[in-house]
PDB file of C-alpha atoms in Angstrom:
ATOM      1  CA  MET Y   1     104.145 114.714  89.939  1.00  0.00           C
ATOM      2  CA  VAL Y   2     102.962 111.349  89.570  1.00  0.00           C
ATOM      3  CA  THR Y   3      99.799 111.412  87.236  1.00  0.00           C
ATOM      4  CA  LEU Y   4      97.755 108.242  87.413  1.00  0.00           C
ATOM      5  CA  MET Y   5      94.547 107.084  85.455  1.00  0.00           C
ATOM      6  CA  ASP Y   6      91.962 104.134  86.487  1.00  0.00           C
ATOM      7  CA  PRO Y   7      91.821 101.322  83.759  1.00  0.00           C
ATOM      8  CA  SER Y   8      88.073 102.701  82.048  1.00  0.00           C
ATOM      9  CA  GLY Y   9      90.003 106.763  81.933  1.00  0.00           C
ATOM     10  CA  ASN Y  10      86.730 107.567  84.217  1.00  0.00           C
ATOM     11  CA  THR Y  11      89.014 108.630  87.212  1.00  0.00           C
ATOM     12  CA  ARG Y  12      92.420 110.808  86.958  1.00  0.00           C
ATOM     13  CA  VAL Y  13      94.435 111.402  90.145  1.00  0.00           C
ATOM     14  CA  THR Y  14      97.536 113.902  90.198  1.00  0.00           C
ATOM     15  CA  VAL Y  15      99.772 112.951  93.346  1.00  0.00           C
ATOM     16  CA  GLU Y  16     102.573 115.516  94.310  1.00  0.00           C
ATOM     17  CA  ARG Y  17     106.129 114.363  95.435  1.00  0.00           C
ATOM     18  CA  THR Y  18     105.610 117.849  98.689  1.00  0.00           C
ATOM     19  CA  GLY Y  19     103.680 115.786 101.194  1.00  0.00           C
ATOM     20  CA  ALA Y  20     102.747 113.189  98.470  1.00  0.00           C
ATOM     21  CA  THR Y  21      99.277 115.441  98.197  1.00  0.00           C
ATOM     22  CA  ILE Y  22      96.723 115.126  96.243  1.00  0.00           C
ATOM     23  CA  ALA Y  23      96.869 117.698  94.056  1.00  0.00           C
ATOM     24  CA  SER Y  24      93.090 116.559  92.401  1.00  0.00           C
ATOM     25  CA  ILE Y  25      91.175 114.173  91.968  1.00  0.00           C
ATOM     26  CA  ARG Y  26      88.760 114.543  88.605  1.00  0.00           C
ATOM     27  CA  THR Y  27      86.330 111.739  88.385  1.00  0.00           C
ATOM     28  CA  GLY Y  28      84.147 112.101  84.458  1.00  0.00           C
ATOM     29  CA  GLY Y  29      85.239 114.993  84.354  1.00  0.00           C
ATOM     30  CA  THR Y  30      84.571 116.169  87.061  1.00  0.00           C
ATOM     31  CA  GLU Y  31      87.262 117.754  90.313  1.00  0.00           C
ATOM     32  CA  LEU Y  32      85.744 116.410  93.497  1.00  0.00           C
ATOM     33  CA  LEU Y  33      88.664 118.345  95.549  1.00  0.00           C
ATOM     34  CA  TRP Y  34      89.577 122.050  96.391  1.00  0.00           C
ATOM     35  CA  ARG Y  35      92.388 123.726  94.338  1.00  0.00           C
ATOM     36  CA  SER Y  36      93.475 126.953  95.642  1.00  0.00           C
ATOM     37  CA  PRO Y  37      94.391 129.808  92.498  1.00  0.00           C
ATOM     38  CA  TRP Y  38      97.759 129.673  93.361  1.00  0.00           C
ATOM     39  CA  ALA Y  39      98.018 125.851  93.386  1.00  0.00           C
ATOM     40  CA  ASP Y  40      99.974 124.815  90.356  1.00  0.00           C
ATOM     41  CA  GLU Y  41     102.932 127.930  91.453  1.00  0.00           C
ATOM     42  CA  GLU Y  42     106.973 127.296  92.597  1.00  0.00           C
ATOM     43  CA  TRP Y  43     107.269 128.361  95.760  1.00  0.00           C
ATOM     44  CA  ASP Y  44     111.470 128.408  95.178  1.00  0.00           C
ATOM     45  CA  GLY Y  45     112.422 131.291  95.815  1.00  0.00           C
ATOM     46  CA  GLN Y  46     109.941 132.605  97.846  1.00  0.00           C
ATOM     47  CA  TYR Y  47     110.381 134.567 101.416  1.00  0.00           C
ATOM     48  CA  PRO Y  48     109.040 132.048 104.306  1.00  0.00           C
ATOM     49  CA  ALA Y  49     106.540 133.834 106.928  1.00  0.00           C
ATOM     50  CA  ARG Y  50     107.554 134.723 110.650  1.00  0.00           C
ATOM     51  CA  ASP Y  51     106.837 130.754 111.185  1.00  0.00           C
ATOM     52  CA  SER Y  52     105.067 128.172 109.774  1.00  0.00           C
ATOM     53  CA  ASN Y  53     101.830 128.079 110.816  1.00  0.00           C
ATOM     54  CA  ALA Y  54     101.967 131.743 108.569  1.00  0.00           C
ATOM     55  CA  GLU Y  55     103.562 129.633 105.582  1.00  0.00           C
ATOM     56  CA  PHE Y  56     101.744 126.298 105.346  1.00  0.00           C
ATOM     57  CA  HIS Y  57      98.800 129.245 105.420  1.00  0.00           C
ATOM     58  CA  ALA Y  58     100.705 130.867 102.661  1.00  0.00           C
ATOM     59  CA  ARG Y  59     101.331 127.971 100.205  1.00  0.00           C
ATOM     60  CA  TYR Y  60      98.045 125.615 101.081  1.00  0.00           C
ATOM     61  CA  PRO Y  61      97.193 124.557  98.019  1.00  0.00           C
ATOM     62  CA  GLY Y  62      93.944 123.038  98.520  1.00  0.00           C
ATOM     63  CA  GLY Y  63      94.295 118.705  97.804  1.00  0.00           C
ATOM     64  CA  TRP Y  64      94.238 116.039 100.031  1.00  0.00           C
ATOM     65  CA  HIS Y  65      97.198 115.956 102.517  1.00  0.00           C
ATOM     66  CA  THR Y  66      98.562 113.265 105.439  1.00  0.00           C
ATOM     67  CA  LEU Y  67      99.480 114.573 109.070  1.00  0.00           C
ATOM     68  CA  VAL Y  68     101.898 113.076 110.712  1.00  0.00           C
ATOM     69  CA  PRO Y  69     103.555 112.901 113.561  1.00  0.00           C
ATOM     70  CA  ASN Y  70     101.447 116.127 114.285  1.00  0.00           C
ATOM     71  CA  ALA Y  71      98.970 117.989 113.778  1.00  0.00           C
ATOM     72  CA  GLY Y  72      97.838 121.357 114.050  1.00  0.00           C
ATOM     73  CA  ASP Y  73      99.498 124.241 115.635  1.00  0.00           C
ATOM     74  CA  ALA Y  74     103.730 124.187 115.424  1.00  0.00           C
ATOM     75  CA  PHE Y  75     105.433 123.387 118.557  1.00  0.00           C
ATOM     76  CA  ASP Y  76     108.109 122.105 120.673  1.00  0.00           C
ATOM     77  CA  VAL Y  77     108.780 118.595 122.217  1.00  0.00           C
ATOM     78  CA  ASP Y  78     112.661 117.851 124.186  1.00  0.00           C
ATOM     79  CA  GLY Y  79     113.910 120.384 121.763  1.00  0.00           C
ATOM     80  CA  VAL Y  80     112.019 119.460 118.547  1.00  0.00           C
ATOM     81  CA  ALA Y  81     110.524 122.246 116.580  1.00  0.00           C
ATOM     82  CA  HIS Y  82     107.466 120.288 115.324  1.00  0.00           C
ATOM     83  CA  PRO Y  83     105.377 122.753 112.378  1.00  0.00           C
ATOM     84  CA  PHE Y  84     102.031 123.479 111.754  1.00  0.00           C
ATOM     85  CA  HIS Y  85     100.709 119.990 110.451  1.00  0.00           C
ATOM     86  CA  GLY Y  86     103.478 117.295 110.747  1.00  0.00           C
ATOM     87  CA  GLU Y  87     106.760 117.117 108.570  1.00  0.00           C
ATOM     88  CA  ALA Y  88     105.562 114.641 106.078  1.00  0.00           C
ATOM     89  CA  CYS Y  89     102.952 116.905 104.207  1.00  0.00           C
ATOM     90  CA  TRP Y  90     106.499 119.334 103.976  1.00  0.00           C
ATOM     91  CA  ARG Y  91     108.652 117.535 102.807  1.00  0.00           C
ATOM     92  CA  PRO Y  92     109.946 115.692  98.933  1.00  0.00           C
ATOM     93  CA  TRP Y  93     108.864 112.457  99.878  1.00  0.00           C
ATOM     94  CA  GLN Y  94     110.197 109.665  97.313  1.00  0.00           C
ATOM     95  CA  VAL Y  95     108.126 108.216  94.852  1.00  0.00           C
ATOM     96  CA  VAL Y  96     109.629 104.395  94.969  1.00  0.00           C
ATOM     97  CA  ASP Y  97     106.906 103.005  92.798  1.00  0.00           C
ATOM     98  CA  SER Y  98     104.795 104.032  90.502  1.00  0.00           C
ATOM     99  CA  GLY Y  99     102.353 102.442  87.113  1.00  0.00           C
ATOM    100  CA  GLU Y 100      99.425 103.341  85.219  1.00  0.00           C
ATOM    101  CA  ALA Y 101      96.775 103.489  87.979  1.00  0.00           C
ATOM    102  CA  SER Y 102      98.818 103.184  91.064  1.00  0.00           C
ATOM    103  CA  CYS Y 103     101.674 104.953  92.729  1.00  0.00           C
ATOM    104  CA  THR Y 104     104.053 104.520  96.215  1.00  0.00           C
ATOM    105  CA  LEU Y 105     105.510 107.335  97.852  1.00  0.00           C
ATOM    106  CA  ARG Y 106     107.989 106.706 100.598  1.00  0.00           C
ATOM    107  CA  ILE Y 107     109.377 109.368 103.348  1.00  0.00           C
ATOM    108  CA  VAL Y 108     111.293 108.841 106.968  1.00  0.00           C
ATOM    109  CA  LEU Y 109     110.908 111.228 108.800  1.00  0.00           C
ATOM    110  CA  ARG Y 110     113.201 113.589 110.815  1.00  0.00           C
ATOM    111  CA  THR Y 111     111.038 115.109 113.657  1.00  0.00           C
ATOM    112  CA  ALA Y 112     110.132 111.186 114.848  1.00  0.00           C
ATOM    113  CA  PRO Y 113     111.497 108.055 114.262  1.00  0.00           C
ATOM    114  CA  LEU Y 114     109.549 107.271 111.737  1.00  0.00           C
ATOM    115  CA  THR Y 115     109.136 106.141 108.232  1.00  0.00           C
ATOM    116  CA  VAL Y 116     105.818 106.477 106.176  1.00  0.00           C
ATOM    117  CA  GLU Y 117     104.865 105.039 103.279  1.00  0.00           C
ATOM    118  CA  ARG Y 118     101.894 105.838 101.304  1.00  0.00           C
ATOM    119  CA  ARG Y 119     100.193 103.742  98.470  1.00  0.00           C
ATOM    120  CA  VAL Y 120      97.363 105.992  95.565  1.00  0.00           C
ATOM    121  CA  GLU Y 121      95.091 104.376  93.740  1.00  0.00           C
ATOM    122  CA  ALA Y 122      92.844 105.599  90.421  1.00  0.00           C
ATOM    123  CA  ARG Y 123      89.971 102.998  90.718  1.00  0.00           C
ATOM    124  CA  ALA Y 124      86.790 103.892  88.110  1.00  0.00           C
ATOM    125  CA  ASP Y 125      84.630 105.071  90.873  1.00  0.00           C
ATOM    126  CA  GLY Y 126      86.810 106.495  93.081  1.00  0.00           C
ATOM    127  CA  VAL Y 127      90.165 106.666  95.187  1.00  0.00           C
ATOM    128  CA  VAL Y 128      92.153 103.641  97.650  1.00  0.00           C
ATOM    129  CA  VAL Y 129      94.633 105.487 100.090  1.00  0.00           C
ATOM    130  CA  THR Y 130      96.642 102.789 101.628  1.00  0.00           C
ATOM    131  CA  GLN Y 131      98.750 104.331 104.224  1.00  0.00           C
ATOM    132  CA  GLU Y 132     101.616 102.403 106.768  1.00  0.00           C
ATOM    133  CA  VAL Y 133     103.888 104.019 109.508  1.00  0.00           C
ATOM    134  CA  THR Y 134     106.632 102.022 110.805  1.00  0.00           C
ATOM    135  CA  SER Y 135     109.257 103.281 113.645  1.00  0.00           C
ATOM    136  CA  TYR Y 136     112.682 103.088 113.297  1.00  0.00           C
ATOM    137  CA  GLY Y 137     114.111 104.207 116.291  1.00  0.00           C
ATOM    138  CA  ALA Y 138     115.529 102.457 119.115  1.00  0.00           C
ATOM    139  CA  ASP Y 139     112.288 103.531 121.689  1.00  0.00           C
ATOM    140  CA  ASP Y 140     108.792 103.670 121.864  1.00  0.00           C
ATOM    141  CA  VAL Y 141     106.488 106.636 119.487  1.00  0.00           C
ATOM    142  CA  SER Y 142     103.962 108.621 120.091  1.00  0.00           C
ATOM    143  CA  PHE Y 143     102.470 111.122 116.535  1.00  0.00           C
ATOM    144  CA  THR Y 144      98.933 111.766 115.288  1.00  0.00           C
ATOM    145  CA  TRP Y 145      97.576 110.621 112.504  1.00  0.00           C
ATOM    146  CA  VAL Y 146      95.010 113.191 110.266  1.00  0.00           C
ATOM    147  CA  GLU Y 147      94.255 112.511 106.347  1.00  0.00           C
ATOM    148  CA  HIS Y 148      93.026 116.167 105.287  1.00  0.00           C
ATOM    149  CA  PRO Y 149      90.724 115.623 102.008  1.00  0.00           C
ATOM    150  CA  THR Y 150      89.486 119.046 100.916  1.00  0.00           C
ATOM    151  CA  PHE Y 151      86.943 119.544  99.109  1.00  0.00           C
ATOM    152  CA  GLY Y 152      85.414 122.131  96.368  1.00  0.00           C
ATOM    153  CA  PRO Y 153      82.890 123.784  94.205  1.00  0.00           C
ATOM    154  CA  ALA Y 154      81.528 120.210  92.643  1.00  0.00           C
ATOM    155  CA  LEU Y 155      79.667 119.084  95.770  1.00  0.00           C
ATOM    156  CA  ILE Y 156      80.196 122.694  98.259  1.00  0.00           C
ATOM    157  CA  GLY Y 157      76.962 125.024  98.091  1.00  0.00           C
ATOM    158  CA  PRO Y 158      74.140 125.455 100.151  1.00  0.00           C
ATOM    159  CA  GLY Y 159      71.806 123.047 100.356  1.00  0.00           C
ATOM    160  CA  THR Y 160      74.803 120.171 100.071  1.00  0.00           C
ATOM    161  CA  THR Y 161      74.905 117.457 103.016  1.00  0.00           C
ATOM    162  CA  VAL Y 162      77.505 115.606 105.206  1.00  0.00           C
ATOM    163  CA  THR Y 163      76.577 113.033 107.690  1.00  0.00           C
ATOM    164  CA  VAL Y 164      78.730 111.098 109.429  1.00  0.00           C
ATOM    165  CA  GLY Y 165      78.438 107.480 110.647  1.00  0.00           C
ATOM    166  CA  GLY Y 166      74.455 107.966 109.088  1.00  0.00           C
ATOM    167  CA  ARG Y 167      73.941 111.310 111.143  1.00  0.00           C
ATOM    168  CA  GLN Y 168      73.765 114.194 109.441  1.00  0.00           C
ATOM    169  CA  LEU Y 169      75.717 116.941 110.637  1.00  0.00           C
ATOM    170  CA  GLY Y 170      74.203 120.479 111.177  1.00  0.00           C
ATOM    171  CA  LEU Y 171      76.751 122.478 109.291  1.00  0.00           C
ATOM    172  CA  GLU Y 172      76.284 126.001 107.703  1.00  0.00           C
ATOM    173  CA  ILE Y 173      77.411 126.510 104.565  1.00  0.00           C
ATOM    174  CA  PRO Y 174      76.509 130.597 102.800  1.00  0.00           C
ATOM    175  CA  GLY Y 175      75.719 131.737  99.625  1.00  0.00           C
ATOM    176  CA  PRO Y 176      78.109 133.420  98.252  1.00  0.00           C
ATOM    177  CA  ASP Y 177      77.178 136.627  98.913  1.00  0.00           C
ATOM    178  CA  ALA Y 178      77.963 135.103 103.152  1.00  0.00           C
ATOM    179  CA  THR Y 179      80.803 134.321 104.885  1.00  0.00           C
ATOM    180  CA  HIS Y 180      81.759 131.310 107.328  1.00  0.00           C
ATOM    181  CA  ALA Y 181      83.947 129.428 109.149  1.00  0.00           C
ATOM    182  CA  ALA Y 182      84.420 126.426 111.324  1.00  0.00           C
ATOM    183  CA  MET Y 183      85.509 123.649 112.920  1.00  0.00           C
ATOM    184  CA  THR Y 184      83.018 120.896 113.749  1.00  0.00           C
ATOM    185  CA  VAL Y 185      84.737 117.195 115.858  1.00  0.00           C
ATOM    186  CA  VAL Y 186      82.419 114.662 115.947  1.00  0.00           C
ATOM    187  CA  ASP Y 187      82.320 110.681 116.531  1.00  0.00           C
ATOM    188  CA  ALA Y 188      83.278 108.866 112.942  1.00  0.00           C
ATOM    189  CA  GLY Y 189      81.517 106.880 111.041  1.00  0.00           C
ATOM    190  CA  THR Y 190      81.663 106.284 106.933  1.00  0.00           C
ATOM    191  CA  ALA Y 191      81.469 110.082 105.994  1.00  0.00           C
ATOM    192  CA  ARG Y 192      79.170 111.135 102.775  1.00  0.00           C
ATOM    193  CA  ILE Y 193      79.357 114.982 101.095  1.00  0.00           C
ATOM    194  CA  SER Y 194      76.395 115.020  99.018  1.00  0.00           C
ATOM    195  CA  SER Y 195      76.098 117.914  96.576  1.00  0.00           C
ATOM    196  CA  PRO Y 196      73.315 120.464  96.901  1.00  0.00           C
ATOM    197  CA  ALA Y 197      71.400 119.632  93.803  1.00  0.00           C
ATOM    198  CA  GLY Y 198      72.075 116.005  94.969  1.00  0.00           C
ATOM    199  CA  ASP Y 199      72.793 114.661  91.649  1.00  0.00           C
ATOM    200  CA  LEU Y 200      76.641 114.173  93.181  1.00  0.00           C
ATOM    201  CA  THR Y 201      78.019 111.847  96.505  1.00  0.00           C
ATOM    202  CA  ALA Y 202      81.072 111.489  97.789  1.00  0.00           C
ATOM    203  CA  GLU Y 203      81.344 108.636 100.314  1.00  0.00           C
ATOM    204  CA  LEU Y 204      84.944 108.297 102.474  1.00  0.00           C
ATOM    205  CA  THR Y 205      85.532 105.357 104.506  1.00  0.00           C
ATOM    206  CA  PHE Y 206      87.782 104.517 106.655  1.00  0.00           C
ATOM    207  CA  ASP Y 207      89.899 102.528 109.567  1.00  0.00           C
ATOM    208  CA  THR Y 208      88.071 104.293 112.838  1.00  0.00           C
ATOM    209  CA  GLY Y 209      90.228 102.192 114.852  1.00  0.00           C
ATOM    210  CA  VAL Y 210      92.970 104.231 113.404  1.00  0.00           C
ATOM    211  CA  PHE Y 211      90.884 107.603 113.415  1.00  0.00           C
ATOM    212  CA  PRO Y 212      88.232 107.565 116.264  1.00  0.00           C
ATOM    213  CA  LEU Y 213      87.502 111.093 115.254  1.00  0.00           C
ATOM    214  CA  VAL Y 214      86.039 112.812 112.224  1.00  0.00           C
ATOM    215  CA  GLN Y 215      87.622 116.890 112.198  1.00  0.00           C
ATOM    216  CA  VAL Y 216      85.174 118.824 110.050  1.00  0.00           C
ATOM    217  CA  TRP Y 217      86.931 122.281 108.751  1.00  0.00           C
ATOM    218  CA  GLN Y 218      84.960 124.926 106.912  1.00  0.00           C
ATOM    219  CA  GLU Y 219      86.158 128.161 105.294  1.00  0.00           C
ATOM    220  CA  HIS Y 220      83.931 130.004 103.240  1.00  0.00           C
ATOM    221  CA  ARG Y 221      85.708 133.337 102.130  1.00  0.00           C
ATOM    222  CA  ALA Y 222      85.803 134.474 105.838  1.00  0.00           C
ATOM    223  CA  GLN Y 223      89.335 135.078 105.156  1.00  0.00           C
ATOM    224  CA  ARG Y 224      89.522 138.502 103.654  1.00  0.00           C
ATOM    225  CA  GLY Y 225      93.250 139.494 103.880  1.00  0.00           C
ATOM    226  CA  TYR Y 226      96.487 137.673 103.798  1.00  0.00           C
ATOM    227  CA  PRO Y 227      96.930 135.034 102.556  1.00  0.00           C
ATOM    228  CA  TRP Y 228      93.621 133.885 101.283  1.00  0.00           C
ATOM    229  CA  TRP Y 229      92.106 137.425 100.402  1.00  0.00           C
ATOM    230  CA  GLY Y 230      87.963 135.453 100.228  1.00  0.00           C
ATOM    231  CA  VAL Y 231      88.640 132.868  97.869  1.00  0.00           C
ATOM    232  CA  VAL Y 232      88.863 129.556  99.444  1.00  0.00           C
ATOM    233  CA  ASP Y 233      85.276 128.122  99.766  1.00  0.00           C
ATOM    234  CA  ALA Y 234      86.260 124.878 100.783  1.00  0.00           C
ATOM    235  CA  LEU Y 235      85.118 121.676 103.806  1.00  0.00           C
ATOM    236  CA  ALA Y 236      87.727 119.253 104.609  1.00  0.00           C
ATOM    237  CA  VAL Y 237      86.388 116.423 106.180  1.00  0.00           C
ATOM    238  CA  GLU Y 238      89.709 114.747 108.049  1.00  0.00           C
ATOM    239  CA  PRO Y 239      89.547 111.357 109.741  1.00  0.00           C
ATOM    240  CA  SER Y 240      91.662 111.880 112.448  1.00  0.00           C
ATOM    241  CA  ALA Y 241      93.479 110.393 115.327  1.00  0.00           C
ATOM    242  CA  ALA Y 242      93.160 113.162 117.523  1.00  0.00           C
ATOM    243  CA  ALA Y 243      91.566 116.529 117.846  1.00  0.00           C
ATOM    244  CA  TYR Y 244      94.311 118.681 116.450  1.00  0.00           C
ATOM    245  CA  ASP Y 245      93.911 120.687 120.234  1.00  0.00           C
ATOM    246  CA  ALA Y 246      94.677 117.457 121.872  1.00  0.00           C
ATOM    247  CA  ARG Y 247      97.934 117.731 124.549  1.00  0.00           C
ATOM    248  CA  SER Y 248      99.276 115.528 126.818  1.00  0.00           C
ATOM    249  CA  ALA Y 249     102.254 115.161 128.837  1.00  0.00           C
ATOM    250  CA  GLY Y 250     102.483 111.045 128.254  1.00  0.00           C
ATOM    251  CA  ASP Y 251     101.611 111.250 124.055  1.00  0.00           C
ATOM    252  CA  PRO Y 252     102.657 115.204 122.923  1.00  0.00           C
ATOM    253  CA  LEU Y 253     102.679 114.240 119.372  1.00  0.00           C
ATOM    254  CA  GLY Y 254      99.635 111.916 119.387  1.00  0.00           C
ATOM    255  CA  PRO Y 255      97.753 108.774 121.415  1.00  0.00           C
ATOM    256  CA  LEU Y 256      99.566 106.201 119.084  1.00  0.00           C
ATOM    257  CA  THR Y 257     102.665 104.684 119.848  1.00  0.00           C
ATOM    258  CA  LEU Y 258     105.191 102.422 118.269  1.00  0.00           C
ATOM    259  CA  ALA Y 259     107.341 100.281 119.683  1.00  0.00           C
ATOM    260  CA  PRO Y 260     110.572  99.234 118.330  1.00  0.00           C
ATOM    261  CA  GLY Y 261     109.794  98.464 114.394  1.00  0.00           C
ATOM    262  CA  GLN Y 262     106.129  98.300 114.677  1.00  0.00           C
ATOM    263  CA  ARG Y 263     104.002  99.332 112.111  1.00  0.00           C
ATOM    264  CA  LEU Y 264     100.703 100.444 112.292  1.00  0.00           C
ATOM    265  CA  SER Y 265      98.793 100.463 108.578  1.00  0.00           C
ATOM    266  CA  ALA Y 266      95.532 101.643 107.162  1.00  0.00           C
ATOM    267  CA  THR Y 267      93.321 101.711 104.393  1.00  0.00           C
ATOM    268  CA  LEU Y 268      90.874 104.653 103.039  1.00  0.00           C
ATOM    269  CA  GLY Y 269      88.472 104.649 100.296  1.00  0.00           C
ATOM    270  CA  LEU Y 270      86.713 107.256  98.782  1.00  0.00           C
ATOM    271  CA  ARG Y 271      83.614 106.461  96.661  1.00  0.00           C
ATOM    272  CA  VAL Y 272      81.852 108.529  94.205  1.00  0.00           C
ATOM    273  CA  GLU Y 273      78.464 108.510  92.849  1.00  0.00           C
ATOM    274  CA  THR Y 274      76.701 109.752  90.143  1.00  0.00           C
ATOM    275  CA  ARG Y 275      72.949 109.936  88.713  1.00  0.00           C
TER     276      ARG Y 275
END
């Protein structure tokens, strides 16, 4: 685990080696991401669930994941088993550089010939993430890329507003005595989440050329039994190269394609405003 602090001391970011997951973003002492009650538990020695879909949900700690080279349900392509939400979020990454305010992690994937490098920087008003994907194989490779930041109670509740590209989404966000779950897919643009009181706003910016869609996942205590026991109350705003259920014969992993040695990079910013 790597802990970052911006020079002003206002933003503290925690990055886990597993998945290069941003586990925590605290600005002005306020946690922005949703974290599960079991987020800090060790999973060594635990028996696996029946498949990677079930295992991911049993372990899901919250936070901000990167999903490469596939996203959504597990499936096989040409004899290669791709786990739920992609290999990159399951494996430990190498920390190749770490300072007070930024760190860089790297992984060489085996389910697709891709090297992924991810830089996370804490800033006074939020976080900047820069990621580069490079093909190391001998042939063209297709893949998808989804960024999966999940926001928590400081931003989520009745009265929360979410706008994407200046359009307010008609989301249902119930109070604590009700449940709801949904997935909404819209064209991409700058995304803003404003807290119910309107005193806290998180603005997510990103390259719409890489991420032409935003998927908004909601889980408000709807999963009452195993594995979430009715405690997950979260909202994820996910810049996406493609929707989770998008599949085609030409690019079964996703719509992005790299030639041998070719690279694709994108930068995402999360800026926090308070009043």
